[in-house]
Short mmCIF file of N, CA and C in Angstrom, two decimals:
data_model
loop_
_atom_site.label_atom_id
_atom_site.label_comp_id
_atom_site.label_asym_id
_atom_site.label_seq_id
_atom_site.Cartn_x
_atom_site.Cartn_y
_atom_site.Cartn_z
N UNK M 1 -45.11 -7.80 6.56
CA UNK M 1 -44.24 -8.15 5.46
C UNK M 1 -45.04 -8.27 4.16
N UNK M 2 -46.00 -8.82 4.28
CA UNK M 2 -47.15 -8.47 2.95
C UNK M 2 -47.34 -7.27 2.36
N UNK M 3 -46.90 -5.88 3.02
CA UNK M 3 -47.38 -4.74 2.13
C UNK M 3 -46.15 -4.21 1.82
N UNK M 4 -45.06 -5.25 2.00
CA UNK M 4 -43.55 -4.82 1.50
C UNK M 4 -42.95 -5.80 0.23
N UNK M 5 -43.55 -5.39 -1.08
CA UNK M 5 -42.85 -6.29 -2.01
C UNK M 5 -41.46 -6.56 -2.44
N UNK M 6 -41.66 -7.74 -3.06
CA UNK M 6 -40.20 -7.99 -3.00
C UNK M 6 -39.08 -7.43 -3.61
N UNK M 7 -40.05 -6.84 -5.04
CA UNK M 7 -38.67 -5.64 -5.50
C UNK M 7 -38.65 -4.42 -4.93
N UNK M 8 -38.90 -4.16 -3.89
CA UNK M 8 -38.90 -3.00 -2.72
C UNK M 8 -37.86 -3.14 -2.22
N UNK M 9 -37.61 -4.55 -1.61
CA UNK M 9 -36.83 -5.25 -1.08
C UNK M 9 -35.44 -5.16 -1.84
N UNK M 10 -35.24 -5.46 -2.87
CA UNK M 10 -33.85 -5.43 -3.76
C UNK M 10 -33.86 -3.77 -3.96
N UNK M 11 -35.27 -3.10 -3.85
CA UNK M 11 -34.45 -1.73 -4.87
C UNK M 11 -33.93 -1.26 -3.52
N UNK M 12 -34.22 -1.56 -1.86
CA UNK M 12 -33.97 -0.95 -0.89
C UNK M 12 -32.66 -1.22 -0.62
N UNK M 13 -32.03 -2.75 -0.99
CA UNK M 13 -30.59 -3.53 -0.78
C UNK M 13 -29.68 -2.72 -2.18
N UNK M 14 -30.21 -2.32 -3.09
CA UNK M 14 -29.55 -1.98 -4.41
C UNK M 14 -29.21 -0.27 -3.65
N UNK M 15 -30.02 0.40 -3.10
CA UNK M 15 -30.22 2.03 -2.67
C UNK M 15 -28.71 1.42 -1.02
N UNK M 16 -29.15 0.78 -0.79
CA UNK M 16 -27.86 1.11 0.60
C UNK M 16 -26.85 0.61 0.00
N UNK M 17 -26.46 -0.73 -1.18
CA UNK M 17 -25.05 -0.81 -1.69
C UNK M 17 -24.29 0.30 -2.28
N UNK M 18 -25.43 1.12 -2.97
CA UNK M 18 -25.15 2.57 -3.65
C UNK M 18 -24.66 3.73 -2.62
N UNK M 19 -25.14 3.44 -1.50
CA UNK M 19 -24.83 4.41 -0.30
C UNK M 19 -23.26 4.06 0.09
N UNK M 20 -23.41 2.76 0.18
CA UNK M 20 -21.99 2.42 0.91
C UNK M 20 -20.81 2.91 0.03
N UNK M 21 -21.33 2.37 -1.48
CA UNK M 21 -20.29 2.78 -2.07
C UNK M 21 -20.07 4.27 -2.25
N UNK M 22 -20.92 5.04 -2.40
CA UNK M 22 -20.75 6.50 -2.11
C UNK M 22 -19.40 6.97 -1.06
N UNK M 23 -19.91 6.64 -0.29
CA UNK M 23 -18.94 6.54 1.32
C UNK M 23 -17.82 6.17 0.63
N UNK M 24 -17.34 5.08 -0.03
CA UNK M 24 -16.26 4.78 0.15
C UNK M 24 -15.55 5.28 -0.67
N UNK M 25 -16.08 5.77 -2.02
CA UNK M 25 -15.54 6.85 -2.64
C UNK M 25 -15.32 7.79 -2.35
N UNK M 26 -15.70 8.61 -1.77
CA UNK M 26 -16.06 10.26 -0.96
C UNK M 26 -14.20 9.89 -0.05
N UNK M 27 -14.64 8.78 0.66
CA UNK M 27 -13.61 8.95 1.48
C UNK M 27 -11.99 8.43 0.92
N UNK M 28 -12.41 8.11 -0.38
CA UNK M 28 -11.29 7.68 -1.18
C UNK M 28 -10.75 9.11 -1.86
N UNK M 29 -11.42 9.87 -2.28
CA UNK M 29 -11.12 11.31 -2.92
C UNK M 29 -10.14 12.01 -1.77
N UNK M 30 -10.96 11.84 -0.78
CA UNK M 30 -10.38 12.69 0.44
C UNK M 30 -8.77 11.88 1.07
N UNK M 31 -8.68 11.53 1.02
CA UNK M 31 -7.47 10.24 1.82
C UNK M 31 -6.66 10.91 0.29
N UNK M 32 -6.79 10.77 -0.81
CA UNK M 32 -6.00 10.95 -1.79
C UNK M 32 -5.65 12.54 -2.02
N UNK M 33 -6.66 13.57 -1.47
CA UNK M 33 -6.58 15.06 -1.61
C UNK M 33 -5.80 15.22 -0.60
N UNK M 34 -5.77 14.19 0.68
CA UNK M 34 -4.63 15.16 1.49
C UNK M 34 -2.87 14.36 0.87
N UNK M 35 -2.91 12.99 0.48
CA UNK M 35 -1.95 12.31 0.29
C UNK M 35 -0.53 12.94 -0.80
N UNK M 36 -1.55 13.87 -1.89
CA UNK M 36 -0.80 14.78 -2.64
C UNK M 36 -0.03 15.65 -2.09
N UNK M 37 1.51 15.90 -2.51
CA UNK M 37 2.11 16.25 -2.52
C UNK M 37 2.32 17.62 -3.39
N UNK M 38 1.56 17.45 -4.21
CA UNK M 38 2.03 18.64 -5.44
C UNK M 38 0.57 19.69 -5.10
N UNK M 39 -0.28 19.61 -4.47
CA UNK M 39 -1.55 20.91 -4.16
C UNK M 39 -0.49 21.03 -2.88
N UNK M 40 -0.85 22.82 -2.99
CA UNK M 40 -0.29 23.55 -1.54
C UNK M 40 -2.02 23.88 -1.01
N UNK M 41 -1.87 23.76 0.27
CA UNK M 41 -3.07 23.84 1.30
C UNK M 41 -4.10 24.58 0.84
N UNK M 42 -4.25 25.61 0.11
CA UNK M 42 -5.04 26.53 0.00
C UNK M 42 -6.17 25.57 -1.42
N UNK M 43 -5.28 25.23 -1.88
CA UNK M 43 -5.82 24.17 -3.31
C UNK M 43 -6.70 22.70 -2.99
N UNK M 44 -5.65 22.27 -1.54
CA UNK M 44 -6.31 21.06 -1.03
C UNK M 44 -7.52 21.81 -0.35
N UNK M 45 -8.14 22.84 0.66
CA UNK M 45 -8.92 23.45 1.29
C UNK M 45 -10.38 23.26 0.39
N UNK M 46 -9.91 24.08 -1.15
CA UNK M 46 -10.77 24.63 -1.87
C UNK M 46 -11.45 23.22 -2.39
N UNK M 47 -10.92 22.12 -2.88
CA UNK M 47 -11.39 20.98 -2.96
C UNK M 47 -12.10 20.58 -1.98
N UNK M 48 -11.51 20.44 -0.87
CA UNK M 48 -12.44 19.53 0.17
C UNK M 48 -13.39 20.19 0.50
N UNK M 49 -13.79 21.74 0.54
CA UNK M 49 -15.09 22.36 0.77
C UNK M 49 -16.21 22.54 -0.76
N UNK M 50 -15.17 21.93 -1.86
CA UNK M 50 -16.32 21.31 -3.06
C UNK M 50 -16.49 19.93 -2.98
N UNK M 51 -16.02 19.53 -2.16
CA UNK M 51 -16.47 17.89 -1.94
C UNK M 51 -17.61 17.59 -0.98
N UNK M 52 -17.32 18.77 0.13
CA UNK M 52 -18.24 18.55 1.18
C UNK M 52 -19.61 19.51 1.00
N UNK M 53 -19.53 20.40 0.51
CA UNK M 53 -20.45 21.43 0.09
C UNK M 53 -21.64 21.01 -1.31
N UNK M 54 -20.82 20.84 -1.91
CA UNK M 54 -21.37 19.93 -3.27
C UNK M 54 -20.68 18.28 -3.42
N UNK M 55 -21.11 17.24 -2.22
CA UNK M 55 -20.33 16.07 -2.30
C UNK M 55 -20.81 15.51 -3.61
N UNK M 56 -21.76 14.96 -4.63
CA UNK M 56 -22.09 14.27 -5.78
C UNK M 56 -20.77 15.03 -7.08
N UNK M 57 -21.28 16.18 -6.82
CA UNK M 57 -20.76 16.78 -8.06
C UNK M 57 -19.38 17.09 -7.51
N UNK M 58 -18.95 17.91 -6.34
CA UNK M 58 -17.38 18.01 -6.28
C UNK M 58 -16.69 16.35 -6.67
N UNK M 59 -17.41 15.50 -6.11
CA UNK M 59 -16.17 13.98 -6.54
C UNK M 59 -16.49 13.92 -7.85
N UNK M 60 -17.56 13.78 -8.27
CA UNK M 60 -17.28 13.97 -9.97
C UNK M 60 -16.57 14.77 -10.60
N UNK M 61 -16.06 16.19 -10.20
CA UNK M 61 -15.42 16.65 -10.70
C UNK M 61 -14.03 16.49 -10.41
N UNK M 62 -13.91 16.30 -9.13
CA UNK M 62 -12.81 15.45 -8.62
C UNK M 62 -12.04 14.26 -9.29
N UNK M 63 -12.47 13.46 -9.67
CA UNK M 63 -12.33 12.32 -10.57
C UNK M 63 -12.09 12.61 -12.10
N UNK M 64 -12.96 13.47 -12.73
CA UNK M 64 -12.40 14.21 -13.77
C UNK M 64 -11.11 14.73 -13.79
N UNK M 65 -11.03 15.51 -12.87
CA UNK M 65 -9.97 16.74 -13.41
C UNK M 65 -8.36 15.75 -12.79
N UNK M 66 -8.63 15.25 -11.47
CA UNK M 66 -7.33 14.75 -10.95
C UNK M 66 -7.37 12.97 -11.06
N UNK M 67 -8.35 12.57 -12.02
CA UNK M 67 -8.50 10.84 -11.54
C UNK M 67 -6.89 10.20 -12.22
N UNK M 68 -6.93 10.51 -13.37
CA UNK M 68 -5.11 9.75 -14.01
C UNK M 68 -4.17 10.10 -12.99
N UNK M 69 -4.18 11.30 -12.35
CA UNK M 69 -3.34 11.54 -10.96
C UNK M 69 -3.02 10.69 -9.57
N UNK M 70 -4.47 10.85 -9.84
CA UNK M 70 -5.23 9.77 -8.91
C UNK M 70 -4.71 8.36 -8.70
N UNK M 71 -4.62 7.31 -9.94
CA UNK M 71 -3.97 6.34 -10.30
C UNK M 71 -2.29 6.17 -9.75
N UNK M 72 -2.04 7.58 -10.54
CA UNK M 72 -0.35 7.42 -10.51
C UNK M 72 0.23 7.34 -8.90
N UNK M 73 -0.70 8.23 -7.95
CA UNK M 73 -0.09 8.61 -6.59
C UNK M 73 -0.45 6.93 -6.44
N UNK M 74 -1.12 6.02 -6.62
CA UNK M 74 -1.65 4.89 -5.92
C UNK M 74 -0.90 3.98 -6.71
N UNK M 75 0.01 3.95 -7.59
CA UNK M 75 0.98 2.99 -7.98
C UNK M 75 2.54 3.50 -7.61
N UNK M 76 2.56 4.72 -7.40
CA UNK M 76 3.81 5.08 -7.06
C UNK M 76 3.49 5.03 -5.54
N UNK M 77 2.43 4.65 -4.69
CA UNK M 77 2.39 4.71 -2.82
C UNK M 77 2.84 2.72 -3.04
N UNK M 78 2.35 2.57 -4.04
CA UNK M 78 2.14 0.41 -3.70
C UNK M 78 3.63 0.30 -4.28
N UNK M 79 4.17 0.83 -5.06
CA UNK M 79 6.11 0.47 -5.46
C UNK M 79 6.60 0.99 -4.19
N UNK M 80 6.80 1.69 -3.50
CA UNK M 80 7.66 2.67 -2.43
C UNK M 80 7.28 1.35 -0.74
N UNK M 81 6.19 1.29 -1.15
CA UNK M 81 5.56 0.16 0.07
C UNK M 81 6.07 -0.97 -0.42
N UNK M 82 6.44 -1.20 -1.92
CA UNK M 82 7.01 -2.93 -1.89
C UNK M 82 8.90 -2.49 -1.84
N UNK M 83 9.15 -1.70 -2.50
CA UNK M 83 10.63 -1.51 -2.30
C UNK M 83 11.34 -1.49 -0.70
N UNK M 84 10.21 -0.74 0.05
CA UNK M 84 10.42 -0.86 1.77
C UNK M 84 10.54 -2.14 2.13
N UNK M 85 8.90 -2.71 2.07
CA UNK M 85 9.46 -4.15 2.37
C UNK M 85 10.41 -4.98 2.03
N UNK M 86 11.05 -4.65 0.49
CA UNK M 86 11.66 -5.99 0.01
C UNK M 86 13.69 -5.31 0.76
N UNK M 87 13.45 -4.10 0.91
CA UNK M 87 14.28 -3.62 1.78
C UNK M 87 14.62 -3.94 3.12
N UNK M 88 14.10 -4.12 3.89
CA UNK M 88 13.58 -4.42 5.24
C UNK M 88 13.55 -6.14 5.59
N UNK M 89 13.51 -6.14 4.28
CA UNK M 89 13.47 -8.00 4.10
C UNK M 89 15.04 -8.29 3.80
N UNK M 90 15.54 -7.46 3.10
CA UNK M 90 16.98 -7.61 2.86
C UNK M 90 18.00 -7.17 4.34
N UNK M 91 17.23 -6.20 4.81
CA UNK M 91 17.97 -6.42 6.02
C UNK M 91 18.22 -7.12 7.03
N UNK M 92 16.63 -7.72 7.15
CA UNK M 92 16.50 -8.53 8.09
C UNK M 92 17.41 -10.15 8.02
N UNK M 93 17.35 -10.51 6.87
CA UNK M 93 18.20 -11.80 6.45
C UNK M 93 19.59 -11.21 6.56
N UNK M 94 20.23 -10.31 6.14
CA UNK M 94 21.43 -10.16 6.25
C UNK M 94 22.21 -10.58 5.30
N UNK M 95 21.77 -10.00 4.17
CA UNK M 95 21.88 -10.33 2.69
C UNK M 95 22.42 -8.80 1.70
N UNK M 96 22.37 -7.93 2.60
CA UNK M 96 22.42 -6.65 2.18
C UNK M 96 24.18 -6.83 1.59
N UNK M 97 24.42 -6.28 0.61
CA UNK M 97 26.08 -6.24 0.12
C UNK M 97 26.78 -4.86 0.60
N UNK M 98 27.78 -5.30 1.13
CA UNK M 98 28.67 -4.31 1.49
C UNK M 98 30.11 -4.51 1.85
N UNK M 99 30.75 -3.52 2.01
CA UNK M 99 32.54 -3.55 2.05
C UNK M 99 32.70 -4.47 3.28
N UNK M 100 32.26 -4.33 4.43
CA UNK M 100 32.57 -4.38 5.68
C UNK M 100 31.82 -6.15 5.41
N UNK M 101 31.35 -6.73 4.62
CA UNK M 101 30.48 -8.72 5.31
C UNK M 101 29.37 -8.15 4.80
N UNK M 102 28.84 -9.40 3.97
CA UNK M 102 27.22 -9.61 3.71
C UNK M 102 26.50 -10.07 4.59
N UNK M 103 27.02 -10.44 5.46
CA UNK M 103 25.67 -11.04 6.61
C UNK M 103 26.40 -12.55 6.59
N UNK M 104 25.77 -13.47 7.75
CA UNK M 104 26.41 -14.38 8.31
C UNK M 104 26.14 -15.42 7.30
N UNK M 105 24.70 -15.05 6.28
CA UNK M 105 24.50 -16.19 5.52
C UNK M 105 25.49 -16.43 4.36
N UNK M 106 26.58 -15.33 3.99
CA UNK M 106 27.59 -15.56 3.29
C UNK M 106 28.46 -15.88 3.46
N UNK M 107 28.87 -15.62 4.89
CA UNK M 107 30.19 -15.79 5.20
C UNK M 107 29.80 -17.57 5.60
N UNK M 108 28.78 -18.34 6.04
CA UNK M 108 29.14 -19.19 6.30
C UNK M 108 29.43 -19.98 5.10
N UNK M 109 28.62 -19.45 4.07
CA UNK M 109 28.73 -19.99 2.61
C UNK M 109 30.29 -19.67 2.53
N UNK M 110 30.86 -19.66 2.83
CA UNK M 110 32.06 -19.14 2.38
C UNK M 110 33.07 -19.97 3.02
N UNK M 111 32.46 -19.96 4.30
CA UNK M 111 33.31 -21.04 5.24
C UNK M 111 33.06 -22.63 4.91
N UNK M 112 31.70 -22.71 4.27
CA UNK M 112 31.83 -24.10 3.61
C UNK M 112 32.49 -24.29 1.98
N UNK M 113 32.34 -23.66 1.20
CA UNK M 113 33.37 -23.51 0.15
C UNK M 113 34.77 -23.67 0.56
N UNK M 114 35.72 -23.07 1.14
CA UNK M 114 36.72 -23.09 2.02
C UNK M 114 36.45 -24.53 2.22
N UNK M 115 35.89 -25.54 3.49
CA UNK M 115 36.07 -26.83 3.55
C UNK M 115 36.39 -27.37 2.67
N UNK M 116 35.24 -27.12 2.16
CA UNK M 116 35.02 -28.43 0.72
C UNK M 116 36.32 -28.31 -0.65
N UNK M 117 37.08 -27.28 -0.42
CA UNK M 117 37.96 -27.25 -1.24
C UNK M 117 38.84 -27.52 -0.53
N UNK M 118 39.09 -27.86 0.48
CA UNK M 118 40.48 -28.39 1.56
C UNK M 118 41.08 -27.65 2.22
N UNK M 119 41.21 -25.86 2.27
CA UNK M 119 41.91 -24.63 2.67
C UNK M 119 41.63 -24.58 3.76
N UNK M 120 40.27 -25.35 4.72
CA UNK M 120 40.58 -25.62 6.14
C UNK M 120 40.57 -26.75 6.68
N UNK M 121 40.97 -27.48 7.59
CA UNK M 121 40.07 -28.52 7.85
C UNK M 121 38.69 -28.74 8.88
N UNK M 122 37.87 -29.69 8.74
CA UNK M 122 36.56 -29.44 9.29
C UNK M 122 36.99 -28.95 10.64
N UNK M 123 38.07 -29.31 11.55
CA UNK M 123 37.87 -28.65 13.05
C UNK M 123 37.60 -27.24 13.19
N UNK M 124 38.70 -26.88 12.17
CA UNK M 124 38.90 -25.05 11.70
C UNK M 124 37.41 -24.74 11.17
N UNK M 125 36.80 -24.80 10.35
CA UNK M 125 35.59 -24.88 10.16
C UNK M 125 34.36 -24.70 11.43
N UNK M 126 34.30 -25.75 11.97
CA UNK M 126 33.46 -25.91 13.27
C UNK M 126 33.83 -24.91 14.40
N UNK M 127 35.09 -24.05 14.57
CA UNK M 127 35.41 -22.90 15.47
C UNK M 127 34.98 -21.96 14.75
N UNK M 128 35.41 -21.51 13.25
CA UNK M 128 34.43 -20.67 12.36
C UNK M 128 33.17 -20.33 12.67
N UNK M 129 32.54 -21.39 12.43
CA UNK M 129 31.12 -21.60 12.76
C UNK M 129 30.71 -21.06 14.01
N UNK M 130 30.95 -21.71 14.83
CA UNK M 130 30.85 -21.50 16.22
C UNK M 130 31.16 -20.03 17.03
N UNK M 131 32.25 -19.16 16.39
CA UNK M 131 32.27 -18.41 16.71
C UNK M 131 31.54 -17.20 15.71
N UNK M 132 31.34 -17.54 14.43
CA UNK M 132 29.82 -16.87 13.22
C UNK M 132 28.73 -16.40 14.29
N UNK M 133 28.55 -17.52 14.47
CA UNK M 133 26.93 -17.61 15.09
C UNK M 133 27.03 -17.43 16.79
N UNK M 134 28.01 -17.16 17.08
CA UNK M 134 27.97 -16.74 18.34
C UNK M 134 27.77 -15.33 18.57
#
């Protein structure tokens, strides 16, 4: 360990953070070259054999020519992934609006409005209920 100084040591930890991140770019270009929609195969091909052939300079040029692209596919993939969920979330509660019942959480709202204004009485209510959630 004596004939290994210590800024050897950081420039060797500074040289593999630089590696990793390499990697994770490289494989960020690529995940995004096939994710496009608008290159037909022959366009995605020609890229990925300048990425892999010339990897430094194809992602640099990569990043140049398609990076604002780049951006847009990755805010229009994170809206489509939150609209799903918040979709999927609406279904699952049973909150979704439609002709046919909103889901049981309205109608019971509905069946307690009804009480509380006198149009049933609580027994009528409690068979409501009972048969809602049955």
């Amino acid at each position: 360990m004596d004939d290994y100084p210590l800024l050897n040591l950081f420039l060797t930890m500074l040289y593999l953070f630089l590696w990793v991140m390499w990697f994770f770019l490289l494989f960020k270009v690529i995940t995004d070259l096939f994710r496009d929609h608008s290159l037909n195969g022959w366009a995605k091909a020609g890229w990925l054999v300048l990425v892999i052939l010339l990897p430094y300079v194809g992602v640099l040029i990569y990043l140049i020519v398609r990076g604002r692209s780049m951006h847009e596919r990755d805010e229009k993939l994170a809206r489509d992934s939150e609209a799903a969920f918040r979709d999927y979330v609406r279904r699952a509660a049973g909150t979704e609006g439609g002709s046919s019942g909103s889901g049981h959480v309205n109608d019971l709202a509905k069946l307690a409005e009804l009480k509380d204004k006198g149009a049933i009485s609580p027994e009528e209510y409690e068979q409501a209920k009972a048969k809602l959630l049955a």
